mmCIF file of C-alpha atoms and ligand atoms in Angstrom:
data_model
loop_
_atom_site.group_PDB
_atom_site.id
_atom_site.type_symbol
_atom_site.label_atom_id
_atom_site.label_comp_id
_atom_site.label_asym_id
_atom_site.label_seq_id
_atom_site.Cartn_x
_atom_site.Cartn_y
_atom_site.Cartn_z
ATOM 1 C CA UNK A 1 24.877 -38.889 48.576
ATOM 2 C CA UNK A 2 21.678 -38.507 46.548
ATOM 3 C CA UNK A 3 19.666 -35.251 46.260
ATOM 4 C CA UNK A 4 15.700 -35.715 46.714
ATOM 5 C CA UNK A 5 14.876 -32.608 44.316
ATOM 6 C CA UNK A 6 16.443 -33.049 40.534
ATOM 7 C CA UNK A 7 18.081 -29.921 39.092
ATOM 8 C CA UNK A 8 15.705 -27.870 37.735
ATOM 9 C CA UNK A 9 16.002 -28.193 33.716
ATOM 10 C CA UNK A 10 18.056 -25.363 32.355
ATOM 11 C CA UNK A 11 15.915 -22.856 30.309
ATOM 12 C CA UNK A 12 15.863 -19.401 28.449
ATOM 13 C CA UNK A 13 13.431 -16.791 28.740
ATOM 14 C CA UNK A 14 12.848 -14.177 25.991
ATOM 15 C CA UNK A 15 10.668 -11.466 26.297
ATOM 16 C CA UNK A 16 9.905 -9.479 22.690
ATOM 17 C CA UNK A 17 7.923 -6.682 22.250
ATOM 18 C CA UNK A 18 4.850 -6.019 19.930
ATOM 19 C CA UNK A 19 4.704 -3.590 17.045
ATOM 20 C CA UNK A 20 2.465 -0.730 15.736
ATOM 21 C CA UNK A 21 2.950 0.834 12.515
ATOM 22 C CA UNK A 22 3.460 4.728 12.410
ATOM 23 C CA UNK A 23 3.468 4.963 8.731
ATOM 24 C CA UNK A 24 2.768 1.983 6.485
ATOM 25 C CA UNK A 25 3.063 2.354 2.995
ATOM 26 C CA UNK A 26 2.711 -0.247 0.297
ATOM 27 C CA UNK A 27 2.998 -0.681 -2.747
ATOM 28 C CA UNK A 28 1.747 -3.165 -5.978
ATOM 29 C CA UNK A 29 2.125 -6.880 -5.677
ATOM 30 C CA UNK A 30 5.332 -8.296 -6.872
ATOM 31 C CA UNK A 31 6.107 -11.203 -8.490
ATOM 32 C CA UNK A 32 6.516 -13.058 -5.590
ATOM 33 C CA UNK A 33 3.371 -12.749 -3.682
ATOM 34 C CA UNK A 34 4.387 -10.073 -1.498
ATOM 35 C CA UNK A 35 3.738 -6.281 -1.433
ATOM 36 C CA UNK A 36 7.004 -3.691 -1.300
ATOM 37 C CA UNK A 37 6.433 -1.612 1.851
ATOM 38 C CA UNK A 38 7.847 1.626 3.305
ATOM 39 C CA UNK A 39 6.728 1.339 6.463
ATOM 40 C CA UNK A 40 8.073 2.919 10.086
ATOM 41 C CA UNK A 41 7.879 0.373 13.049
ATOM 42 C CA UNK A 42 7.146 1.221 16.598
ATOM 43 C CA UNK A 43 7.921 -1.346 19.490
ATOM 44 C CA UNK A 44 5.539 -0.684 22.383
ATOM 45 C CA UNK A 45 5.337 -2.297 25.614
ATOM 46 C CA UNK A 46 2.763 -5.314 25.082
ATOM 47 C CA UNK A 47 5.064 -8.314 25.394
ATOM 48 C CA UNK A 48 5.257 -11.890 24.440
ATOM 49 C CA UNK A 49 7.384 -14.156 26.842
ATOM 50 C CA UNK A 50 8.865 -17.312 25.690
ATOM 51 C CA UNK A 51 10.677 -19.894 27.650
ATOM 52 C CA UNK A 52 13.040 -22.212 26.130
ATOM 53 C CA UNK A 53 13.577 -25.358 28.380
ATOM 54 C CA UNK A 54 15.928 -28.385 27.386
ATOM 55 C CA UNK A 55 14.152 -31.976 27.114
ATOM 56 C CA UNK A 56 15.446 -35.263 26.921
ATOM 57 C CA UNK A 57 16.790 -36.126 23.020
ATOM 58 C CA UNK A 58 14.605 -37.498 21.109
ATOM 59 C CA UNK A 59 11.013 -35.441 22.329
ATOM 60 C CA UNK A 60 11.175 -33.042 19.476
ATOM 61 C CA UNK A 61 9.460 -29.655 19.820
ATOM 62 C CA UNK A 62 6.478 -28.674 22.099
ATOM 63 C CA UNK A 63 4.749 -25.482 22.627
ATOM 64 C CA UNK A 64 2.234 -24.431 25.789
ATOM 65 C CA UNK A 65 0.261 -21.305 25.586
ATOM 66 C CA UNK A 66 -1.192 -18.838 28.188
ATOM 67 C CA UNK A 67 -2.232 -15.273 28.647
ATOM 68 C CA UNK A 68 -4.197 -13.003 26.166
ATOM 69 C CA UNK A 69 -6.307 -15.217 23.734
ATOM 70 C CA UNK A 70 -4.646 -18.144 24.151
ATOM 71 C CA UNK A 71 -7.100 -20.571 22.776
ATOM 72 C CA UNK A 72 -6.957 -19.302 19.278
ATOM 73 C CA UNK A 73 -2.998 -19.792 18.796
ATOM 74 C CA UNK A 74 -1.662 -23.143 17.123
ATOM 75 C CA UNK A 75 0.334 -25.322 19.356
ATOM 76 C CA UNK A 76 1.921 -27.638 16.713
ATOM 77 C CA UNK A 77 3.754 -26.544 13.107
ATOM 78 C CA UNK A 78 1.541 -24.077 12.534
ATOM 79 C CA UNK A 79 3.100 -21.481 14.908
ATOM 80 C CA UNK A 80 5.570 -19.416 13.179
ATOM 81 C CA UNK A 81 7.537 -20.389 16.847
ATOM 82 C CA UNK A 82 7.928 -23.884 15.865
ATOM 83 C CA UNK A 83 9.707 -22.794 12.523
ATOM 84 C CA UNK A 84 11.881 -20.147 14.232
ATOM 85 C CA UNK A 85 13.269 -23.732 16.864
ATOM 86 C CA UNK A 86 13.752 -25.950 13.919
ATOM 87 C CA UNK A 87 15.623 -23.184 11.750
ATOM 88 C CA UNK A 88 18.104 -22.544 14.605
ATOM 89 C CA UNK A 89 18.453 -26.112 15.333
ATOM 90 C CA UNK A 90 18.843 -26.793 11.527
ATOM 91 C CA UNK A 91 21.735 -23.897 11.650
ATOM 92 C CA UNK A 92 23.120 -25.760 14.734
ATOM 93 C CA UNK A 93 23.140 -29.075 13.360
ATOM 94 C CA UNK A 94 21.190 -30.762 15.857
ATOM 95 C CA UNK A 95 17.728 -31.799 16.748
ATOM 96 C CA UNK A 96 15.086 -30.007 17.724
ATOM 97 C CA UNK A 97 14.224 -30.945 20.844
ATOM 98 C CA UNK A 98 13.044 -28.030 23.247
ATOM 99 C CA UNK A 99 9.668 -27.349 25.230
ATOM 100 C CA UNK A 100 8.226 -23.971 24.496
ATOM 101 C CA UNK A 101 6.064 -22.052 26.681
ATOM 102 C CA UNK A 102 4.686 -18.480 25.480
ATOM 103 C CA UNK A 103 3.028 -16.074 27.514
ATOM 104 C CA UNK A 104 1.241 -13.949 25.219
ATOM 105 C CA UNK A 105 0.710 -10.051 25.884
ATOM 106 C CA UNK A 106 0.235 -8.947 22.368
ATOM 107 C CA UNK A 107 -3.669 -9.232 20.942
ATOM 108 C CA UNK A 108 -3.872 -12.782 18.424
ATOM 109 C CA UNK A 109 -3.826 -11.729 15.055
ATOM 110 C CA UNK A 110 -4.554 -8.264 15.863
ATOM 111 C CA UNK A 111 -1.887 -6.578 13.168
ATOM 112 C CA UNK A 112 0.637 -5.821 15.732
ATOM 113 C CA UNK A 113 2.556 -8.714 15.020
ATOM 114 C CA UNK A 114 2.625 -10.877 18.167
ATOM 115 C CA UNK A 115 3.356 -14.047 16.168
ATOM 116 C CA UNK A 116 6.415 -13.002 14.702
ATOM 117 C CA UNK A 117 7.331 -11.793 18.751
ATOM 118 C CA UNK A 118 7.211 -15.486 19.513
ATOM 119 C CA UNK A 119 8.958 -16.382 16.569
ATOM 120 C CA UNK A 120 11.903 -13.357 17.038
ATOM 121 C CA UNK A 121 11.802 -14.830 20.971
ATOM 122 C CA UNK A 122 12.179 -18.203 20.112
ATOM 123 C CA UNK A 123 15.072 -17.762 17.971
ATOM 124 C CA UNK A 124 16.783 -15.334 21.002
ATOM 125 C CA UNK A 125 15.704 -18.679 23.141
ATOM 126 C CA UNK A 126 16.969 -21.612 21.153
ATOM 127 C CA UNK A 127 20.137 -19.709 20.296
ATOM 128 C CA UNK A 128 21.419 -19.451 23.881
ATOM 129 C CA UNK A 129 19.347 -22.097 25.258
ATOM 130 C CA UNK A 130 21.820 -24.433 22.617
ATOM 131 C CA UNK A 131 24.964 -22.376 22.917
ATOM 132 C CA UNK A 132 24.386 -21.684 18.831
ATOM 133 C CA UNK A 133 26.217 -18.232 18.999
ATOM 134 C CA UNK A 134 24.396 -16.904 16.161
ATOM 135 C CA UNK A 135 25.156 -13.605 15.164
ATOM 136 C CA UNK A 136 23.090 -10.638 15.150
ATOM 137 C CA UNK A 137 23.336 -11.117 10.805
ATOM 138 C CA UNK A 138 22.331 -14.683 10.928
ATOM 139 C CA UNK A 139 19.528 -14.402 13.332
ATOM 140 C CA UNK A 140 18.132 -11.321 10.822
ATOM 141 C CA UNK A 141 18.404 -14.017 8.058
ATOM 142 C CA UNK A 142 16.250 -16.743 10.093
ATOM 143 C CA UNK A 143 13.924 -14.007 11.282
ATOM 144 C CA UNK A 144 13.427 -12.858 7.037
ATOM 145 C CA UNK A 145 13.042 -16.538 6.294
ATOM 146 C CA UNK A 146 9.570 -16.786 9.547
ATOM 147 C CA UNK A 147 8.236 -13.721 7.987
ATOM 148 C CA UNK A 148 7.710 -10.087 7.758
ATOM 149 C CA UNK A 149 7.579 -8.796 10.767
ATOM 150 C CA UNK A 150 9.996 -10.846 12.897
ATOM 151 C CA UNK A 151 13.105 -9.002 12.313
ATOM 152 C CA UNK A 152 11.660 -5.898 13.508
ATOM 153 C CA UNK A 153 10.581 -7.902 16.661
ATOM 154 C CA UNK A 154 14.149 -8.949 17.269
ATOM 155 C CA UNK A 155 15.618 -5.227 16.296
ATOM 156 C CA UNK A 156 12.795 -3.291 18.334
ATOM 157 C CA UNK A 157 12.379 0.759 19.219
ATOM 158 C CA UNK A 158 11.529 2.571 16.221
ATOM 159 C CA UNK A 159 12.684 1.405 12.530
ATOM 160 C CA UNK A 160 12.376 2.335 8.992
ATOM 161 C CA UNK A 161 11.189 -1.003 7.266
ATOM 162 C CA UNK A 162 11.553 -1.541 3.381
ATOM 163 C CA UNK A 163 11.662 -5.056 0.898
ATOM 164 C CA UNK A 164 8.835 -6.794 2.754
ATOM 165 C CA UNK A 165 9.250 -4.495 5.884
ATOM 166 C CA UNK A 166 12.736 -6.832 6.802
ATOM 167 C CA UNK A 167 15.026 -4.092 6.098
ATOM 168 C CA UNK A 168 15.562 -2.557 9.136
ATOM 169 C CA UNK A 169 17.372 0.891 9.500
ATOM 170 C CA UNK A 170 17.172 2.467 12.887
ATOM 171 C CA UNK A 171 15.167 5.577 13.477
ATOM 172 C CA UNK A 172 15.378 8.434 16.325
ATOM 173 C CA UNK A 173 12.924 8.996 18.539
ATOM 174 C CA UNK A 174 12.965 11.494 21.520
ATOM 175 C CA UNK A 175 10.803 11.150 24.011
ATOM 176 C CA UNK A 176 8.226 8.611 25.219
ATOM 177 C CA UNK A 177 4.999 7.551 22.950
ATOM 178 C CA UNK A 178 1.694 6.562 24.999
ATOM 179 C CA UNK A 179 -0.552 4.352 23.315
ATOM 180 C CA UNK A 180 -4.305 2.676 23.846
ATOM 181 C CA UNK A 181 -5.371 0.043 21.731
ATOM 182 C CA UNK A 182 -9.046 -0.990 20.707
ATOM 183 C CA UNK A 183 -9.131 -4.844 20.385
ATOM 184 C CA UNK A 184 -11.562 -6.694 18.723
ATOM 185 C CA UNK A 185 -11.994 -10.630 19.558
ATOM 186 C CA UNK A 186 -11.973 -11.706 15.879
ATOM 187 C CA UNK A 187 -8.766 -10.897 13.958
ATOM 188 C CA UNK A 188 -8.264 -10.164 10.168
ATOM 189 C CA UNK A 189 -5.905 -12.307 7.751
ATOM 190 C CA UNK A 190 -3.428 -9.812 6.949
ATOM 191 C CA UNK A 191 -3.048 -11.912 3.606
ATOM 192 C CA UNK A 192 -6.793 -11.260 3.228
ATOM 193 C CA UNK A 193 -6.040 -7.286 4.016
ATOM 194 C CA UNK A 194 -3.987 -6.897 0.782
ATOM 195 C CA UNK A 195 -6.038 -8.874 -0.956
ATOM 196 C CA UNK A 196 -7.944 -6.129 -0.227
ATOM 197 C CA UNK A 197 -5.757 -3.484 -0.960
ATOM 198 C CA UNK A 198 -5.364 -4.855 -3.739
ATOM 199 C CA UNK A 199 -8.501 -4.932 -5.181
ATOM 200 C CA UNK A 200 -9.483 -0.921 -4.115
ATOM 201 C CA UNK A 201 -6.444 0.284 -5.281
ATOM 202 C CA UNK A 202 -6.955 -1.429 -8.675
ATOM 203 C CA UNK A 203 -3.489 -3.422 -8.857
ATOM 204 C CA UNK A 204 -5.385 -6.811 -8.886
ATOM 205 C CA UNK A 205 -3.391 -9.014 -10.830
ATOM 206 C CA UNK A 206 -4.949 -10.744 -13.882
ATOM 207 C CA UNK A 207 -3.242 -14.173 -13.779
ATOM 208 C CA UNK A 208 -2.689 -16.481 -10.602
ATOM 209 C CA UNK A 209 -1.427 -14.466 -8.273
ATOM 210 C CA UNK A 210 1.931 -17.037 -6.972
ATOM 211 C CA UNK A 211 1.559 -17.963 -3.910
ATOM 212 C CA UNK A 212 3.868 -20.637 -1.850
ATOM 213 C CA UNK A 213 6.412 -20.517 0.907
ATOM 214 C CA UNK A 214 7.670 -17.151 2.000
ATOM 215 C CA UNK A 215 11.176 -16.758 -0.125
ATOM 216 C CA UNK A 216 14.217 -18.076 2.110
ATOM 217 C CA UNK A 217 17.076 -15.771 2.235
ATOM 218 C CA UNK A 218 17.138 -11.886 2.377
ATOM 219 C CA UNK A 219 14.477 -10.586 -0.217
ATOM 220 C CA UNK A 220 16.182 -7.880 -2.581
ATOM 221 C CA UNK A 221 13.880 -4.589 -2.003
ATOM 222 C CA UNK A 222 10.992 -3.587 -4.319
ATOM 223 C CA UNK A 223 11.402 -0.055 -5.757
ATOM 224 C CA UNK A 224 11.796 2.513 -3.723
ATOM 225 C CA UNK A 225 8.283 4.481 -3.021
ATOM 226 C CA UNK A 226 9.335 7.411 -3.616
ATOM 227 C CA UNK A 227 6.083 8.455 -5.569
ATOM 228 C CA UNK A 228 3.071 8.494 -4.818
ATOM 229 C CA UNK A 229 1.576 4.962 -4.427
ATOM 230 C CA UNK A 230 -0.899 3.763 -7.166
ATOM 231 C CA UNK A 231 -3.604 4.314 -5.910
ATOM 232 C CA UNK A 232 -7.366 4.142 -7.063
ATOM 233 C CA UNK A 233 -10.393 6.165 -5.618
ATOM 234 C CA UNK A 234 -10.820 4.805 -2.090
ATOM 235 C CA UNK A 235 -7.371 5.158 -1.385
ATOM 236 C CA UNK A 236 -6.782 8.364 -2.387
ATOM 237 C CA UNK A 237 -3.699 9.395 -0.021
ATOM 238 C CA UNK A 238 -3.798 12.686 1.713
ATOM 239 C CA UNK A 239 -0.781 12.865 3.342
ATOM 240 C CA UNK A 240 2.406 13.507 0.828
ATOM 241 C CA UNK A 241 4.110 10.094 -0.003
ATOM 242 C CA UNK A 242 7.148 10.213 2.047
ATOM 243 C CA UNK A 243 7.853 10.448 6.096
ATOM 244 C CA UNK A 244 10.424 13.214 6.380
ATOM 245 C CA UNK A 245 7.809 15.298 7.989
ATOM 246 C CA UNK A 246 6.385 12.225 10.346
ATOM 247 C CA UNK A 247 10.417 11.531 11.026
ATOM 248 C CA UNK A 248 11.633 15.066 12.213
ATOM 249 C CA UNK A 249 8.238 14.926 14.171
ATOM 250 C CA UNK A 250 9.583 11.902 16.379
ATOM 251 C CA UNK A 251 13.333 13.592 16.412
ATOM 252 C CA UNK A 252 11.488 16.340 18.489
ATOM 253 C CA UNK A 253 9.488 14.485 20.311
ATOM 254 C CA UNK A 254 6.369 15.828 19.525
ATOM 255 C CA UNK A 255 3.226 14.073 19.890
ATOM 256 C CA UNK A 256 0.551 16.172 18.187
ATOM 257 C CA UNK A 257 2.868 15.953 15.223
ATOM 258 C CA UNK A 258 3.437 12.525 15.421
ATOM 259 C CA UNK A 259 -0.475 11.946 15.849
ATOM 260 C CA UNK A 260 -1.711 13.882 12.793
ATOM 261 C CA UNK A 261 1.047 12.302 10.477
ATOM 262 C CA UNK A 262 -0.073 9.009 11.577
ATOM 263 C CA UNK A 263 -0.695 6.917 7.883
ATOM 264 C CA UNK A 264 -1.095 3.348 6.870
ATOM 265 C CA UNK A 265 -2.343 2.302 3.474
ATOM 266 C CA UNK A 266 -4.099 -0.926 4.458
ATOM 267 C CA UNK A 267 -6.450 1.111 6.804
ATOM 268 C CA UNK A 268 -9.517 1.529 4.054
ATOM 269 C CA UNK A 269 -8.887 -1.806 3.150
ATOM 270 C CA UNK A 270 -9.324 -3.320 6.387
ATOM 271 C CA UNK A 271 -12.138 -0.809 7.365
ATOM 272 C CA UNK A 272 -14.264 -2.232 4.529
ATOM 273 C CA UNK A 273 -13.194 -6.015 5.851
ATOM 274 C CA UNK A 274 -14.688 -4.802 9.148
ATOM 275 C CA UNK A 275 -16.346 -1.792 8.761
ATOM 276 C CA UNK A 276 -17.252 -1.389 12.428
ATOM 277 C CA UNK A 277 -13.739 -0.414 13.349
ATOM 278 C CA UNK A 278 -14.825 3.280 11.641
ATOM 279 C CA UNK A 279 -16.601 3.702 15.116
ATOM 280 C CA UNK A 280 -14.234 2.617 17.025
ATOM 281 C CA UNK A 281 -11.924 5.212 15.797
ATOM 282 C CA UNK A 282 -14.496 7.985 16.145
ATOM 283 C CA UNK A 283 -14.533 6.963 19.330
ATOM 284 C CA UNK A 284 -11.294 8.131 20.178
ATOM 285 C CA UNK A 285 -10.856 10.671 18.596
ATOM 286 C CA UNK A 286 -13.750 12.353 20.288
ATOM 287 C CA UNK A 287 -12.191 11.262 23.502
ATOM 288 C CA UNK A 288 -9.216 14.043 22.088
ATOM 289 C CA UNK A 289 -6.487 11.364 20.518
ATOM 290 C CA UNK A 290 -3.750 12.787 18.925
ATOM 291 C CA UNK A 291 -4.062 10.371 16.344
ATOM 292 C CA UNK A 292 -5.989 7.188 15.591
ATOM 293 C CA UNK A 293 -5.046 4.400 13.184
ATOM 294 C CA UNK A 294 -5.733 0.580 12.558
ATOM 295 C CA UNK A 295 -2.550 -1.231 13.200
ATOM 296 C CA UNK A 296 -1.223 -2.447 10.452
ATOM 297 C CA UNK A 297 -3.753 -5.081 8.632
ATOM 298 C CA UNK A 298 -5.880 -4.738 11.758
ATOM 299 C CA UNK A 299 -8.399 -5.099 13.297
ATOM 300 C CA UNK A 300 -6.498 -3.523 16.599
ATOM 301 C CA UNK A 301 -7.501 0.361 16.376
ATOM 302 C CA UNK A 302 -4.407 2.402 17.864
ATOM 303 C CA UNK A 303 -4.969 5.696 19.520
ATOM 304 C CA UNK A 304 -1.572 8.281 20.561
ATOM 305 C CA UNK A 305 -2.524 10.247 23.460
ATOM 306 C CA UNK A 306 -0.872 13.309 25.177
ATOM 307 C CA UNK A 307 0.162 10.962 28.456
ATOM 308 C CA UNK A 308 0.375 7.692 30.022
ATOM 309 C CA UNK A 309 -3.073 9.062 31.494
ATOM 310 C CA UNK A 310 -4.641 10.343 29.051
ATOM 311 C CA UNK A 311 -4.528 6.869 26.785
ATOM 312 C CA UNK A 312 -5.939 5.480 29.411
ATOM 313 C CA UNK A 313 -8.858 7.903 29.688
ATOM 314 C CA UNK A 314 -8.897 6.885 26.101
ATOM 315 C CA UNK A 315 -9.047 3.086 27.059
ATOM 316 C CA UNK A 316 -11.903 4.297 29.031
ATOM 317 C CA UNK A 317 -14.147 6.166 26.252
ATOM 318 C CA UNK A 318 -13.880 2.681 24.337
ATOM 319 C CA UNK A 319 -14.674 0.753 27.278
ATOM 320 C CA UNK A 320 -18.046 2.917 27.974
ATOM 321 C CA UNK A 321 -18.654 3.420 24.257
ATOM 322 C CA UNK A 322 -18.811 -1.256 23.993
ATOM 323 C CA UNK A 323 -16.744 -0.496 20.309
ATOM 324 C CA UNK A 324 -13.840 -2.688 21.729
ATOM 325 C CA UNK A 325 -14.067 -6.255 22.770
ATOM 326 C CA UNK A 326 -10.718 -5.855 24.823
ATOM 327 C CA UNK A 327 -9.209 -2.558 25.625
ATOM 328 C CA UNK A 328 -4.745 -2.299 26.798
ATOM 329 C CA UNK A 329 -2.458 0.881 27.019
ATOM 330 C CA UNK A 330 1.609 0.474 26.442
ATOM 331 C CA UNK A 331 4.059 2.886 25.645
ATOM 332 C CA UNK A 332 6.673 3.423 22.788
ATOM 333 C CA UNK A 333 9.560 2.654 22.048
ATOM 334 C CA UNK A 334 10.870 -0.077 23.478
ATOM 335 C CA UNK A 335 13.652 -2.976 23.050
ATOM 336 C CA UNK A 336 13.536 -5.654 21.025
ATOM 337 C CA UNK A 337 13.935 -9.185 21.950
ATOM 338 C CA UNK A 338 15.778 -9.713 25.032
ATOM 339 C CA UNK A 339 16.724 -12.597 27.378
ATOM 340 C CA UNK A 340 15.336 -12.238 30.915
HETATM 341 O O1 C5P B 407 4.819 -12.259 6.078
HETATM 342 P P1 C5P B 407 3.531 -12.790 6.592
HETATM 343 O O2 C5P B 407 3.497 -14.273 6.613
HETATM 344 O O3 C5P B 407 3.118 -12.163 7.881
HETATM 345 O O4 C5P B 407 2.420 -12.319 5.534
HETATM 346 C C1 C5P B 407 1.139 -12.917 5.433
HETATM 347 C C2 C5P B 407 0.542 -12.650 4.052
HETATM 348 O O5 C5P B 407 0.337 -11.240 3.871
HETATM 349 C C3 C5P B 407 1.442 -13.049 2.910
HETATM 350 O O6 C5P B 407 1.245 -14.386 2.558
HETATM 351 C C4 C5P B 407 1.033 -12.092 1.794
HETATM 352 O O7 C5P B 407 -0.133 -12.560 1.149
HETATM 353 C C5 C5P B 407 0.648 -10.844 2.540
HETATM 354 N N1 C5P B 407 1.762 -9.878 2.564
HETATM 355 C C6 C5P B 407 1.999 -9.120 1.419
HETATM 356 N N2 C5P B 407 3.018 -8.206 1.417
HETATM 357 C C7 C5P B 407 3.770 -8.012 2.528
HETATM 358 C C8 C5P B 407 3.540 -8.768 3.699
HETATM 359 C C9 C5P B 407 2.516 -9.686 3.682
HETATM 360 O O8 C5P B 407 1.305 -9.269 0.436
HETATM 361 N N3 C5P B 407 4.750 -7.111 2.495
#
């Protein structure tokens, strides 16, 4: 007897979460193109979605994107989604042949890292999707390998980060974090951020600065930052150079803390890449924000308010004010990348 509808194709969905950095800290350029960071990681609750479905052998890799921007993300080899497929099919010994839809919640190139989400989700995807049965070690490996941010992605809540911000260490949080975000419709490079940073803080390098594929393999940590960063006149650091204070702040659970210890280092630098953002932040913090910062390399300003409703009210100042192109609200922490 013959069926008239074929079996639907089997398929994974992932859904990992988007990231906002509570501290960032960074330090001079090493020698291989990167910057050390100490940095803490928040997940909050704009998601990317990624479905895995099987295709015949032979079809290789495809990728379909919907949802916020869209448009402006790569469909072919360029998406850091792509890579994360053929590195767990390279680890599986087989070919890479899956269709990839995303459904993107996190602002494109907006700092809060909704590339390496899809990446993070695709290697979640693949992995069951192909019965791989990576382990939580070698999917952290794959996840160094795409790029700084994805391991966070896959680890989610509320981290330490160190090395390139891929050395993950668990933090505790009490309590529940509400968030708006400012976005703008054109992103920043983040590699043109600490160019940047840089440049003001007067670490330039001399010679050619090495450039070249992200080092495979877990990346041994820079120093530890314990000191003060280097730091030239623009980005003169107010705030002492370590998060003990910021970390006992989100033990208690206490916003206002948490909102005046907020602190990233490539803020200035991105400010003078888009120096409109400065009124965007005034912005909300005349509409009472506990704290406002540009996530990470930006151009996404983050604002911490007292409740879910008041970051909306906050949404709402930047709305009426026409200093966001785009305006969302999420709250903190959340899980990392998880099948649905
Ligand atoms: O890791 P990811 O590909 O997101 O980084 C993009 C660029 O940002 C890198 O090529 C590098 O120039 C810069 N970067 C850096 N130090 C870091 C992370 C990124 O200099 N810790």
């Amino acid at each position: 007897m013959s069926h008239l509808a074929a079996a639907p194709e089997p398929s994974v969905t992932v859904r990992a979460p988007g990231k906002i950095n509570l501290s960032l800290r960074v330090g001079p350029l090493r020698q291989d193109g990167y910057h050390p960071l100490v940095t803490i990681f928040q997940a909050v609750s704009l998601v990317e979605e990624v479905t895995a479905t099987e295709v015949p052998a032979g079809a290789g890799i495809s990728i379909r994107v919907g949802g916020l921007h869209a448009a402006e993300v790569p469909t072919d080899r360029g998406n850091l989604a792509w890579r994360a497929a053929e590195l767990v099919a390279a680890r599986a010994g087989i070919e890479p042949d899956v269709a990839l839809t995303i459904a993107k919640g996190v602002p494109v190139a907006g700092g809060m890292a909704g590339g390496s989400a899809d990446a993070a989700a695709t290697l979640v995807a693949c992995d069951a999707l192909w019965g791989t049965g990576l382990d939580r070690g070698e999917l952290d490996e794959l996840a160094a390998e795409l790029g700084s941010d994805v391991a966070f992605a896959l680890l989610g809540f509320t981290a330490v980060g160190t090395g390139r911000g891929q050395l993950l260490t668990p933090a505790m949080v009490r309590g529940e974090f509400a968030w708006a975000f400012a976005v703008q419709g054109h992103g920043l490079s983040t590699g043109a951020v600490y160019r940047r940073f840089d440049e003001l803080s007067g670490t330039a390098p001399t010679g050619p600065v090495p450039t070249g594929p992200a080092p495979t393999g877990p990346v041994p940590s820079g120093p530890a930052l314990t000191g003060p960063v280097p730091s030239g006149p623009v980005l003169t650091d107010p705030v002492p150079a370590d998060d003990t204070e910021l970390m006992q702040a989100l033990r208690a659970g206490n916003p206002e803390d948490v909102g005046a210890l907020l602190h990233n280092a490539l803020q200035e630098p991105a400010l003078t890449l888009a120096p409109h953002l400065r009124a965007t932040m005034e912005v909300a913090r005349e509409a009472g924000a506990l704290g406002v910062t540009v996530s990470g390399s930006g151009p996404t300003v983050a604002a911490l308010g007292r409740s879910r409703r008041h970051a909306l009210a906050i949404a709402a100042a930047w709305t009426a004010s026409g200093t966001a192109d785009e305006v969302l609200t999420a709250v903190g922490p959340v899980a990392g990348a998880r099948i649905v």
